[in-house]
PDB file of C-alpha atoms and ligand atoms in Angstrom:
ATOM      1  CA  UNK A  10       0.224  -0.443  16.606  1.00 94.00           C
ATOM      2  CA  UNK A  11       1.268  -2.630  13.666  1.00 97.00           C
ATOM      3  CA  UNK A  12      -1.080  -2.732  10.707  1.00 98.00           C
ATOM      4  CA  UNK A  13      -1.112  -4.140   7.147  1.00 98.00           C
ATOM      5  CA  UNK A  14      -3.209  -2.398   4.508  1.00 98.00           C
ATOM      6  CA  UNK A  15      -3.868  -5.078   1.998  1.00 98.00           C
ATOM      7  CA  UNK A  16      -5.620  -4.659  -1.265  1.00 98.00           C
ATOM      8  CA  UNK A  17      -5.206  -4.437  -5.104  1.00 97.00           C
ATOM      9  CA  UNK A  18      -3.282  -1.696  -6.770  1.00 97.00           C
ATOM     10  CA  UNK A  19      -5.296   1.425  -6.703  1.00 97.00           C
ATOM     11  CA  UNK A  20      -7.380   0.341  -3.686  1.00 98.00           C
ATOM     12  CA  UNK A  21      -6.138   3.426  -1.864  1.00 98.00           C
ATOM     13  CA  UNK A  22      -3.457   1.934   0.520  1.00 98.00           C
ATOM     14  CA  UNK A  23      -1.010   4.683   0.024  1.00 97.00           C
ATOM     15  CA  UNK A  24      -3.575   7.612   0.320  1.00 98.00           C
ATOM     16  CA  UNK A  25      -4.883   6.173   3.504  1.00 98.00           C
ATOM     17  CA  UNK A  26      -1.511   5.051   4.876  1.00 98.00           C
ATOM     18  CA  UNK A  27      -0.227   8.667   4.672  1.00 97.00           C
ATOM     19  CA  UNK A  28      -3.253   9.887   6.591  1.00 97.00           C
ATOM     20  CA  UNK A  29      -2.809   7.225   9.242  1.00 97.00           C
ATOM     21  CA  UNK A  30       0.874   8.109   9.497  1.00 96.00           C
ATOM     22  CA  UNK A  31      -0.165  11.717  10.124  1.00 95.00           C
ATOM     23  CA  UNK A  32      -2.876  10.950  12.595  1.00 96.00           C
ATOM     24  CA  UNK A  33      -1.117   8.164  14.568  1.00 95.00           C
ATOM     25  CA  UNK A  34       2.572   9.322  14.265  1.00 95.00           C
ATOM     26  CA  UNK A  35       3.805   5.843  12.964  1.00 97.00           C
ATOM     27  CA  UNK A  36       5.604   5.448   9.670  1.00 98.00           C
ATOM     28  CA  UNK A  37       4.077   4.120   6.418  1.00 98.00           C
ATOM     29  CA  UNK A  38       6.459   1.420   5.183  1.00 98.00           C
ATOM     30  CA  UNK A  39       5.805   1.107   1.426  1.00 98.00           C
ATOM     31  CA  UNK A  40       7.872  -1.404  -0.390  1.00 98.00           C
ATOM     32  CA  UNK A  41       6.921   0.205  -3.747  1.00 97.00           C
ATOM     33  CA  UNK A  42       8.208   3.596  -2.594  1.00 96.00           C
ATOM     34  CA  UNK A  43      11.426   1.920  -1.343  1.00 97.00           C
ATOM     35  CA  UNK A  44      12.000   0.291  -4.687  1.00 97.00           C
ATOM     36  CA  UNK A  45      11.074   3.280  -6.564  1.00 96.00           C
ATOM     37  CA  UNK A  46      13.751   5.180  -4.499  1.00 95.00           C
ATOM     38  CA  UNK A  47      16.325   2.526  -5.481  1.00 96.00           C
ATOM     39  CA  UNK A  48      15.422   2.885  -9.069  1.00 96.00           C
ATOM     40  CA  UNK A  49      15.871   6.806  -8.880  1.00 95.00           C
ATOM     41  CA  UNK A  50      19.031   6.354  -7.143  1.00 97.00           C
ATOM     42  CA  UNK A  51      20.361   4.058  -9.951  1.00 97.00           C
ATOM     43  CA  UNK A  52      21.638   1.157  -7.573  1.00 96.00           C
ATOM     44  CA  UNK A  53      22.063  -2.311  -8.741  1.00 95.00           C
ATOM     45  CA  UNK A  54      18.836  -3.268  -6.875  1.00 95.00           C
ATOM     46  CA  UNK A  55      17.134  -0.426  -8.631  1.00 96.00           C
ATOM     47  CA  UNK A  56      18.021  -1.574 -12.010  1.00 96.00           C
ATOM     48  CA  UNK A  57      16.946  -5.106 -11.505  1.00 95.00           C
ATOM     49  CA  UNK A  58      13.723  -3.977  -9.894  1.00 97.00           C
ATOM     50  CA  UNK A  59      12.815  -1.566 -12.686  1.00 96.00           C
ATOM     51  CA  UNK A  60      12.536  -4.269 -15.179  1.00 95.00           C
ATOM     52  CA  UNK A  61      10.379  -6.313 -12.966  1.00 97.00           C
ATOM     53  CA  UNK A  62       8.143  -3.452 -11.914  1.00 96.00           C
ATOM     54  CA  UNK A  63       7.725  -2.376 -15.589  1.00 94.00           C
ATOM     55  CA  UNK A  64       6.315  -5.833 -16.344  1.00 94.00           C
ATOM     56  CA  UNK A  65       3.914  -5.561 -13.244  1.00 95.00           C
ATOM     57  CA  UNK A  66       5.567  -8.778 -11.629  1.00 97.00           C
ATOM     58  CA  UNK A  67       6.726  -9.123  -8.291  1.00 98.00           C
ATOM     59  CA  UNK A  68      10.145  -8.543  -7.064  1.00 98.00           C
ATOM     60  CA  UNK A  69      11.861 -11.392  -5.395  1.00 97.00           C
ATOM     61  CA  UNK A  70      10.680 -12.291  -1.960  1.00 98.00           C
ATOM     62  CA  UNK A  71      14.165 -12.301  -0.762  1.00 97.00           C
ATOM     63  CA  UNK A  72      15.019  -8.776  -1.828  1.00 96.00           C
ATOM     64  CA  UNK A  73      11.642  -7.519  -0.440  1.00 98.00           C
ATOM     65  CA  UNK A  74      12.072  -9.381   2.961  1.00 97.00           C
ATOM     66  CA  UNK A  75      15.590  -8.078   3.345  1.00 96.00           C
ATOM     67  CA  UNK A  76      14.314  -4.455   2.858  1.00 96.00           C
ATOM     68  CA  UNK A  77      11.566  -4.688   5.296  1.00 97.00           C
ATOM     69  CA  UNK A  78      13.610  -6.425   7.954  1.00 96.00           C
ATOM     70  CA  UNK A  79      16.178  -3.550   7.826  1.00 95.00           C
ATOM     71  CA  UNK A  80      13.370  -0.886   7.780  1.00 96.00           C
ATOM     72  CA  UNK A  81      11.404  -2.355  10.795  1.00 95.00           C
ATOM     73  CA  UNK A  82      14.560  -2.405  12.939  1.00 93.00           C
ATOM     74  CA  UNK A  83      14.813   1.466  12.655  1.00 96.00           C
ATOM     75  CA  UNK A  84      14.021   3.621  15.657  1.00 96.00           C
ATOM     76  CA  UNK A  85      10.934   5.283  14.107  1.00 97.00           C
ATOM     77  CA  UNK A  86       9.243   1.918  14.006  1.00 97.00           C
ATOM     78  CA  UNK A  87       9.509   1.310  17.725  1.00 94.00           C
ATOM     79  CA  UNK A  88       5.839   2.392  18.453  1.00 95.00           C
ATOM     80  CA  UNK A  89       4.535   0.536  15.321  1.00 97.00           C
ATOM     81  CA  UNK A  90       4.141   0.865  11.458  1.00 98.00           C
ATOM     82  CA  UNK A  91       1.827   0.761   8.712  1.00 98.00           C
ATOM     83  CA  UNK A  92       2.742  -1.867   5.986  1.00 98.00           C
ATOM     84  CA  UNK A  93       1.517  -0.736   2.584  1.00 98.00           C
ATOM     85  CA  UNK A  94       2.185  -3.052  -0.285  1.00 98.00           C
ATOM     86  CA  UNK A  95       3.932  -5.767   1.860  1.00 98.00           C
ATOM     87  CA  UNK A  96       3.456  -8.728   2.264  1.00 98.00           C
ATOM     88  CA  UNK A  97       2.320  -9.722  -1.237  1.00 98.00           C
ATOM     89  CA  UNK A  98       3.053 -13.470  -1.381  1.00 98.00           C
ATOM     90  CA  UNK A  99       2.700 -16.363   1.138  1.00 97.00           C
ATOM     91  CA  UNK A 100       6.376 -16.474   1.440  1.00 98.00           C
ATOM     92  CA  UNK A 101       6.487 -12.723   2.475  1.00 98.00           C
ATOM     93  CA  UNK A 102       3.798 -13.216   4.893  1.00 98.00           C
ATOM     94  CA  UNK A 103       5.612 -16.261   6.404  1.00 98.00           C
ATOM     95  CA  UNK A 104       8.828 -14.171   6.585  1.00 98.00           C
ATOM     96  CA  UNK A 105       6.993 -11.191   8.484  1.00 98.00           C
ATOM     97  CA  UNK A 106       5.455 -13.576  10.971  1.00 97.00           C
ATOM     98  CA  UNK A 107       8.967 -14.803  11.780  1.00 97.00           C
ATOM     99  CA  UNK A 108      10.462 -11.337  11.944  1.00 96.00           C
ATOM    100  CA  UNK A 109       7.641 -10.145  14.351  1.00 96.00           C
ATOM    101  CA  UNK A 110       8.030 -13.318  16.565  1.00 96.00           C
ATOM    102  CA  UNK A 111      11.644 -12.752  16.801  1.00 94.00           C
ATOM    103  CA  UNK A 112      11.171  -9.326  18.102  1.00 92.00           C
ATOM    104  CA  UNK A 113       8.156 -10.084  20.417  1.00 94.00           C
ATOM    105  CA  UNK A 114       5.726  -8.144  18.192  1.00 95.00           C
ATOM    106  CA  UNK A 115       2.329  -8.944  16.715  1.00 95.00           C
ATOM    107  CA  UNK A 116      -0.048  -7.576  14.192  1.00 96.00           C
ATOM    108  CA  UNK A 117      -2.931  -5.642  15.405  1.00 96.00           C
ATOM    109  CA  UNK A 118      -4.939  -5.602  12.305  1.00 97.00           C
ATOM    110  CA  UNK A 119      -4.784  -6.627   8.643  1.00 98.00           C
ATOM    111  CA  UNK A 120      -7.178  -4.500   6.819  1.00 98.00           C
ATOM    112  CA  UNK A 121      -8.530  -5.578   3.398  1.00 98.00           C
ATOM    113  CA  UNK A 122      -9.444  -2.548   1.193  1.00 98.00           C
ATOM    114  CA  UNK A 123     -11.970  -4.142  -1.007  1.00 97.00           C
ATOM    115  CA  UNK A 124     -12.353  -2.691  -4.409  1.00 96.00           C
ATOM    116  CA  UNK A 125     -13.741  -3.671  -7.852  1.00 93.00           C
ATOM    117  CA  UNK A 126     -11.272  -4.316 -10.702  1.00 89.00           C
ATOM    118  CA  UNK A 127     -12.935  -2.107 -13.179  1.00 89.00           C
ATOM    119  CA  UNK A 128     -12.647   1.117 -10.976  1.00 94.00           C
ATOM    120  CA  UNK A 129      -8.983   0.257 -10.318  1.00 95.00           C
ATOM    121  CA  UNK A 130      -7.817   0.883 -13.770  1.00 93.00           C
ATOM    122  CA  UNK A 131      -9.420   4.368 -13.848  1.00 94.00           C
ATOM    123  CA  UNK A 132      -7.910   5.018 -10.405  1.00 96.00           C
ATOM    124  CA  UNK A 133      -4.405   4.199 -11.595  1.00 96.00           C
ATOM    125  CA  UNK A 134      -4.591   5.661 -14.816  1.00 94.00           C
ATOM    126  CA  UNK A 135      -5.450   9.045 -13.143  1.00 96.00           C
ATOM    127  CA  UNK A 136      -2.884   8.768 -10.311  1.00 97.00           C
ATOM    128  CA  UNK A 137      -0.131  11.349  -9.830  1.00 98.00           C
ATOM    129  CA  UNK A 138       2.039  12.450  -6.897  1.00 97.00           C
ATOM    130  CA  UNK A 139       3.987  15.649  -5.825  1.00 98.00           C
ATOM    131  CA  UNK A 140       7.448  15.175  -6.784  1.00 96.00           C
ATOM    132  CA  UNK A 141       8.694  17.109  -3.772  1.00 96.00           C
ATOM    133  CA  UNK A 142       6.814  15.487  -0.814  1.00 95.00           C
ATOM    134  CA  UNK A 143       5.115  12.467  -2.380  1.00 94.00           C
ATOM    135  CA  UNK A 144       1.375  13.699  -1.639  1.00 96.00           C
ATOM    136  CA  UNK A 145      -0.906  11.614  -3.827  1.00 97.00           C
ATOM    137  CA  UNK A 146      -3.482  13.027  -6.312  1.00 98.00           C
ATOM    138  CA  UNK A 147      -5.909  11.917  -8.940  1.00 98.00           C
ATOM    139  CA  UNK A 148      -6.980  13.698 -12.191  1.00 97.00           C
ATOM    140  CA  UNK A 149     -10.532  13.346 -11.105  1.00 97.00           C
ATOM    141  CA  UNK A 150     -10.998  12.129  -7.452  1.00 97.00           C
ATOM    142  CA  UNK A 151      -8.435  14.107  -5.675  1.00 97.00           C
ATOM    143  CA  UNK A 152      -7.187  17.295  -7.387  1.00 98.00           C
ATOM    144  CA  UNK A 153      -5.100  19.973  -5.438  1.00 98.00           C
ATOM    145  CA  UNK A 154      -7.106  22.949  -4.102  1.00 98.00           C
ATOM    146  CA  UNK A 155      -5.213  25.209  -6.346  1.00 98.00           C
ATOM    147  CA  UNK A 156      -4.441  23.785  -9.771  1.00 97.00           C
ATOM    148  CA  UNK A 157      -0.893  22.905 -10.315  1.00 97.00           C
ATOM    149  CA  UNK A 158       0.082  23.457  -6.527  1.00 98.00           C
ATOM    150  CA  UNK A 159       0.573  20.846  -4.038  1.00 98.00           C
ATOM    151  CA  UNK A 160      -1.746  21.177  -1.116  1.00 98.00           C
ATOM    152  CA  UNK A 161       0.816  19.758   1.406  1.00 97.00           C
ATOM    153  CA  UNK A 162       3.994  21.550   0.485  1.00 98.00           C
ATOM    154  CA  UNK A 163       3.350  24.131  -2.203  1.00 98.00           C
ATOM    155  CA  UNK A 164       5.461  22.319  -4.668  1.00 98.00           C
ATOM    156  CA  UNK A 165       4.503  22.624  -8.494  1.00 98.00           C
ATOM    157  CA  UNK A 166       6.303  19.517  -9.992  1.00 98.00           C
ATOM    158  CA  UNK A 167       4.253  16.320 -10.239  1.00 98.00           C
ATOM    159  CA  UNK A 168       5.047  12.998 -11.603  1.00 96.00           C
ATOM    160  CA  UNK A 169       3.318   9.765 -12.825  1.00 96.00           C
ATOM    161  CA  UNK A 170       4.662   6.226 -12.343  1.00 95.00           C
ATOM    162  CA  UNK A 171       6.038   4.522 -15.356  1.00 91.00           C
ATOM    163  CA  UNK A 172       4.151   1.253 -14.422  1.00 94.00           C
ATOM    164  CA  UNK A 173       0.770   3.127 -14.150  1.00 95.00           C
ATOM    165  CA  UNK A 174      -0.238   2.148 -17.715  1.00 89.00           C
ATOM    166  CA  UNK A 175      -3.339   0.338 -18.383  1.00 85.00           C
ATOM    167  CA  UNK A 176      -1.425  -2.733 -19.894  1.00 85.00           C
ATOM    168  CA  UNK A 177       0.709  -2.912 -16.765  1.00 92.00           C
ATOM    169  CA  UNK A 178      -2.195  -2.475 -14.479  1.00 92.00           C
ATOM    170  CA  UNK A 179      -3.971  -5.587 -15.931  1.00 91.00           C
ATOM    171  CA  UNK A 180      -0.956  -7.783 -15.215  1.00 94.00           C
ATOM    172  CA  UNK A 181      -0.504  -6.210 -11.685  1.00 96.00           C
ATOM    173  CA  UNK A 182      -4.267  -6.976 -10.945  1.00 95.00           C
ATOM    174  CA  UNK A 183      -3.806 -10.607 -12.268  1.00 96.00           C
ATOM    175  CA  UNK A 184      -0.663 -10.872 -10.009  1.00 97.00           C
ATOM    176  CA  UNK A 185      -2.681  -9.504  -7.021  1.00 97.00           C
ATOM    177  CA  UNK A 186      -5.317 -12.253  -7.677  1.00 97.00           C
ATOM    178  CA  UNK A 187      -2.819 -15.032  -8.018  1.00 98.00           C
ATOM    179  CA  UNK A 188      -0.163 -14.263  -5.501  1.00 98.00           C
ATOM    180  CA  UNK A 189      -1.539 -11.833  -2.884  1.00 98.00           C
ATOM    181  CA  UNK A 190      -5.264 -12.610  -2.436  1.00 97.00           C
ATOM    182  CA  UNK A 191      -4.329 -16.002  -0.858  1.00 98.00           C
ATOM    183  CA  UNK A 192      -3.133 -13.905   2.023  1.00 98.00           C
ATOM    184  CA  UNK A 193      -6.749 -13.193   2.961  1.00 98.00           C
ATOM    185  CA  UNK A 194      -7.723 -16.573   4.129  1.00 98.00           C
ATOM    186  CA  UNK A 195      -4.221 -16.753   5.816  1.00 98.00           C
ATOM    187  CA  UNK A 196      -4.942 -13.700   7.988  1.00 98.00           C
ATOM    188  CA  UNK A 197      -8.554 -14.535   8.316  1.00 97.00           C
ATOM    189  CA  UNK A 198      -7.578 -17.851  10.043  1.00 97.00           C
ATOM    190  CA  UNK A 199      -5.382 -15.821  12.521  1.00 96.00           C
ATOM    191  CA  UNK A 200      -8.261 -13.719  13.358  1.00 95.00           C
ATOM    192  CA  UNK A 201      -6.679 -10.353  12.507  1.00 96.00           C
ATOM    193  CA  UNK A 202      -8.422  -9.727   9.163  1.00 98.00           C
ATOM    194  CA  UNK A 203     -10.811  -6.603   8.970  1.00 97.00           C
ATOM    195  CA  UNK A 204     -12.527  -5.636   5.763  1.00 97.00           C
ATOM    196  CA  UNK A 205     -13.574  -2.078   4.641  1.00 98.00           C
ATOM    197  CA  UNK A 206     -15.212  -0.806   1.565  1.00 98.00           C
ATOM    198  CA  UNK A 207     -12.345   0.805  -0.581  1.00 98.00           C
ATOM    199  CA  UNK A 208     -14.911   1.958  -3.207  1.00 97.00           C
ATOM    200  CA  UNK A 209     -16.256   4.766  -0.827  1.00 98.00           C
ATOM    201  CA  UNK A 210     -15.018   8.279  -0.919  1.00 97.00           C
ATOM    202  CA  UNK A 211     -11.689   9.013   0.264  1.00 97.00           C
ATOM    203  CA  UNK A 212     -12.835  10.639   3.562  1.00 98.00           C
ATOM    204  CA  UNK A 213     -15.441   7.984   4.106  1.00 98.00           C
ATOM    205  CA  UNK A 214     -12.561   5.145   3.796  1.00 98.00           C
ATOM    206  CA  UNK A 215     -10.633   7.087   6.332  1.00 98.00           C
ATOM    207  CA  UNK A 216     -13.796   7.032   8.782  1.00 98.00           C
ATOM    208  CA  UNK A 217     -13.979   3.282   8.271  1.00 98.00           C
ATOM    209  CA  UNK A 218     -10.425   2.769   9.114  1.00 98.00           C
ATOM    210  CA  UNK A 219     -10.672   4.980  12.349  1.00 97.00           C
ATOM    211  CA  UNK A 220     -13.567   2.887  13.357  1.00 96.00           C
ATOM    212  CA  UNK A 221     -11.574  -0.442  12.907  1.00 96.00           C
ATOM    213  CA  UNK A 222      -8.662   1.164  14.742  1.00 95.00           C
ATOM    214  CA  UNK A 223     -10.965   2.339  17.610  1.00 93.00           C
ATOM    215  CA  UNK A 224     -12.415  -1.275  18.001  1.00 86.00           C
ATOM    216  CA  UNK A 225     -15.840  -0.134  16.966  1.00 64.00           C
ATOM    217  CA  UNK A 226     -15.955  -2.364  13.852  1.00 46.00           C
ATOM    218  CA  UNK A 227     -16.865  -5.623  15.601  1.00 49.00           C
ATOM    219  CA  UNK A 228     -19.718  -6.158  13.010  1.00 45.00           C
ATOM    220  CA  UNK A 229     -17.134  -5.826  10.271  1.00 44.00           C
ATOM    221  CA  UNK A 230     -14.753  -8.381  11.876  1.00 47.00           C
ATOM    222  CA  UNK A 231     -14.073 -11.269   9.697  1.00 47.00           C
ATOM    223  CA  UNK A 232     -12.921 -13.801  12.184  1.00 47.00           C
TER     224      UNK A 232
HETATM  225  P1  ADP B 311      -2.704   2.074  -3.784  1.00 69.46           P
HETATM  226  O1  ADP B 311      -1.578   2.602  -2.755  1.00 69.46           O
HETATM  227  O2  ADP B 311      -3.531   1.040  -3.248  1.00 69.46           O
HETATM  228  O3  ADP B 311      -2.006   1.609  -5.119  1.00 69.46           O
HETATM  229  P2  ADP B 311      -3.390   4.879  -4.052  1.00 69.46           P
HETATM  230  O4  ADP B 311      -3.692   5.234  -2.670  1.00 69.46           O
HETATM  231  O5  ADP B 311      -2.210   5.296  -4.654  1.00 69.46           O
HETATM  232  O6  ADP B 311      -3.600   3.265  -4.090  1.00 69.46           O
HETATM  233  O7  ADP B 311      -4.712   5.453  -4.898  1.00 69.46           O
HETATM  234  C1  ADP B 311      -4.900   5.297  -6.173  1.00 69.46           C
HETATM  235  C2  ADP B 311      -5.366   6.507  -6.828  1.00 69.46           C
HETATM  236  O8  ADP B 311      -6.664   6.613  -6.673  1.00 69.46           O
HETATM  237  C3  ADP B 311      -4.771   7.761  -6.472  1.00 69.46           C
HETATM  238  O9  ADP B 311      -4.676   8.845  -7.495  1.00 69.46           O
HETATM  239  C4  ADP B 311      -5.638   8.287  -5.411  1.00 69.46           C
HETATM  240  O10 ADP B 311      -5.692   9.699  -5.395  1.00 69.46           O
HETATM  241  C5  ADP B 311      -7.093   7.765  -5.744  1.00 69.46           C
HETATM  242  N1  ADP B 311      -7.816   7.339  -4.690  1.00 69.46           N
HETATM  243  C6  ADP B 311      -7.463   6.784  -3.459  1.00 69.46           C
HETATM  244  N2  ADP B 311      -8.445   6.430  -2.693  1.00 69.46           N
HETATM  245  C7  ADP B 311      -9.590   6.777  -3.349  1.00 69.46           C
HETATM  246  C8  ADP B 311     -11.055   6.676  -3.141  1.00 69.46           C
HETATM  247  N3  ADP B 311     -11.470   6.265  -1.970  1.00 69.46           N
HETATM  248  N4  ADP B 311     -11.898   7.169  -4.165  1.00 69.46           N
HETATM  249  C9  ADP B 311     -11.518   7.638  -5.266  1.00 69.46           C
HETATM  250  N5  ADP B 311     -10.135   7.817  -5.569  1.00 69.46           N
HETATM  251  C10 ADP B 311      -9.171   7.340  -4.602  1.00 69.46           C
HETATM  252  P1  ADP B 312       0.440  -0.568  -6.050  1.00 69.46           P
HETATM  253  O1  ADP B 312      -0.081   0.690  -6.463  1.00 69.46           O
HETATM  254  O2  ADP B 312       0.261  -1.521  -7.181  1.00 69.46           O
HETATM  255  O3  ADP B 312      -0.181  -1.035  -4.860  1.00 69.46           O
HETATM  256  P2  ADP B 312       3.312  -0.525  -5.272  1.00 69.46           P
HETATM  257  O4  ADP B 312       3.905   0.895  -5.255  1.00 69.46           O
HETATM  258  O5  ADP B 312       2.870  -1.135  -3.970  1.00 69.46           O
HETATM  259  O6  ADP B 312       2.003  -0.399  -6.150  1.00 69.46           O
HETATM  260  O7  ADP B 312       4.197  -1.494  -6.009  1.00 69.46           O
HETATM  261  C1  ADP B 312       4.710  -1.169  -7.329  1.00 69.46           C
HETATM  262  C2  ADP B 312       5.477  -2.397  -7.850  1.00 69.46           C
HETATM  263  O8  ADP B 312       6.701  -2.518  -6.992  1.00 69.46           O
HETATM  264  C3  ADP B 312       4.720  -3.782  -7.870  1.00 69.46           C
HETATM  265  O9  ADP B 312       4.015  -3.919  -9.084  1.00 69.46           O
HETATM  266  C4  ADP B 312       5.990  -4.755  -7.787  1.00 69.46           C
HETATM  267  O10 ADP B 312       6.621  -4.888  -8.962  1.00 69.46           O
HETATM  268  C5  ADP B 312       6.988  -4.051  -6.786  1.00 69.46           C
HETATM  269  N1  ADP B 312       6.700  -4.373  -5.355  1.00 69.46           N
HETATM  270  C6  ADP B 312       6.238  -3.451  -4.496  1.00 69.46           C
HETATM  271  N2  ADP B 312       6.001  -4.100  -3.254  1.00 69.46           N
HETATM  272  C7  ADP B 312       6.375  -5.448  -3.574  1.00 69.46           C
HETATM  273  C8  ADP B 312       6.340  -6.603  -2.719  1.00 69.46           C
HETATM  274  N3  ADP B 312       5.949  -6.572  -1.305  1.00 69.46           N
HETATM  275  N4  ADP B 312       6.716  -7.662  -3.203  1.00 69.46           N
HETATM  276  C9  ADP B 312       7.245  -7.806  -4.524  1.00 69.46           C
HETATM  277  N5  ADP B 312       7.223  -6.662  -5.394  1.00 69.46           N
HETATM  278  C10 ADP B 312       6.640  -5.603  -4.824  1.00 69.46           C
HETATM  279 ZN1   ZN B 313       3.865  18.274  -2.149  1.00 69.46          ZN
END
């Protein structure tokens, strides 16, 4: 099963991709996580990417497409993958199509997580993750069961992203609107676009995704 989760920053892509990964045993491929790993490792790519990410702009298509091409070829992707944060531009979508065609693969679903901009700023401003295992939390919407302790791994160190400031979020939302939202008609025309309500509660969103994956969401089909 090859999926794309498409939606603005804060729509819940990472949260749901992690759940899908656990439920279906296929990896979450997050270009944002890959870039943050490069930043943390202090590589040349990381140094270049950090500047772009802090501005809320997109890292060049060439770099991103190269990262994904390499990742999709790894053995754990043999049964499928969940793309989270990729593609983000028409050039990336075209490159993905070419990559998939070359390997005889296809996209099963492109799922748009719809969310209203006003709520996204609050989602992103309150976002933090476990530094040990990457589990995602929110100051209000998703707190650990025991305060200060990660539900998943018991870790006690948490981190916030440098680019999750209100000013950067506004430019990221504008970039989504300008460069990523044109992918919606692109995938709609291919008949693979499904739409879910990303403003619902986290468990409800998971249930909507499960329905799409089970093929029960014909009424929600967008083609
Ligand atoms: P994205 O990967 O699309 O940028 P995340 O999955 O990181 O978004 O979610 C952004 C923040 O909002 C996180 O702190 C997460 O815990 C929280 N969140 C995710 N989904 C929901 C939801 N359906 N309702 C409320 N908060 C949510
Ligand atoms: P979000 O919570 O906004 O969905 P991500 O973790 O997906 O955040 O991305 C963080 C930043 O990393 C983006 O603002 C952008 O600078 C860079 N980035 C991530 N994925 C891509 C991509 N596919 N193309 C270009 N830049 C990307
Ligand atoms: Zn953890």
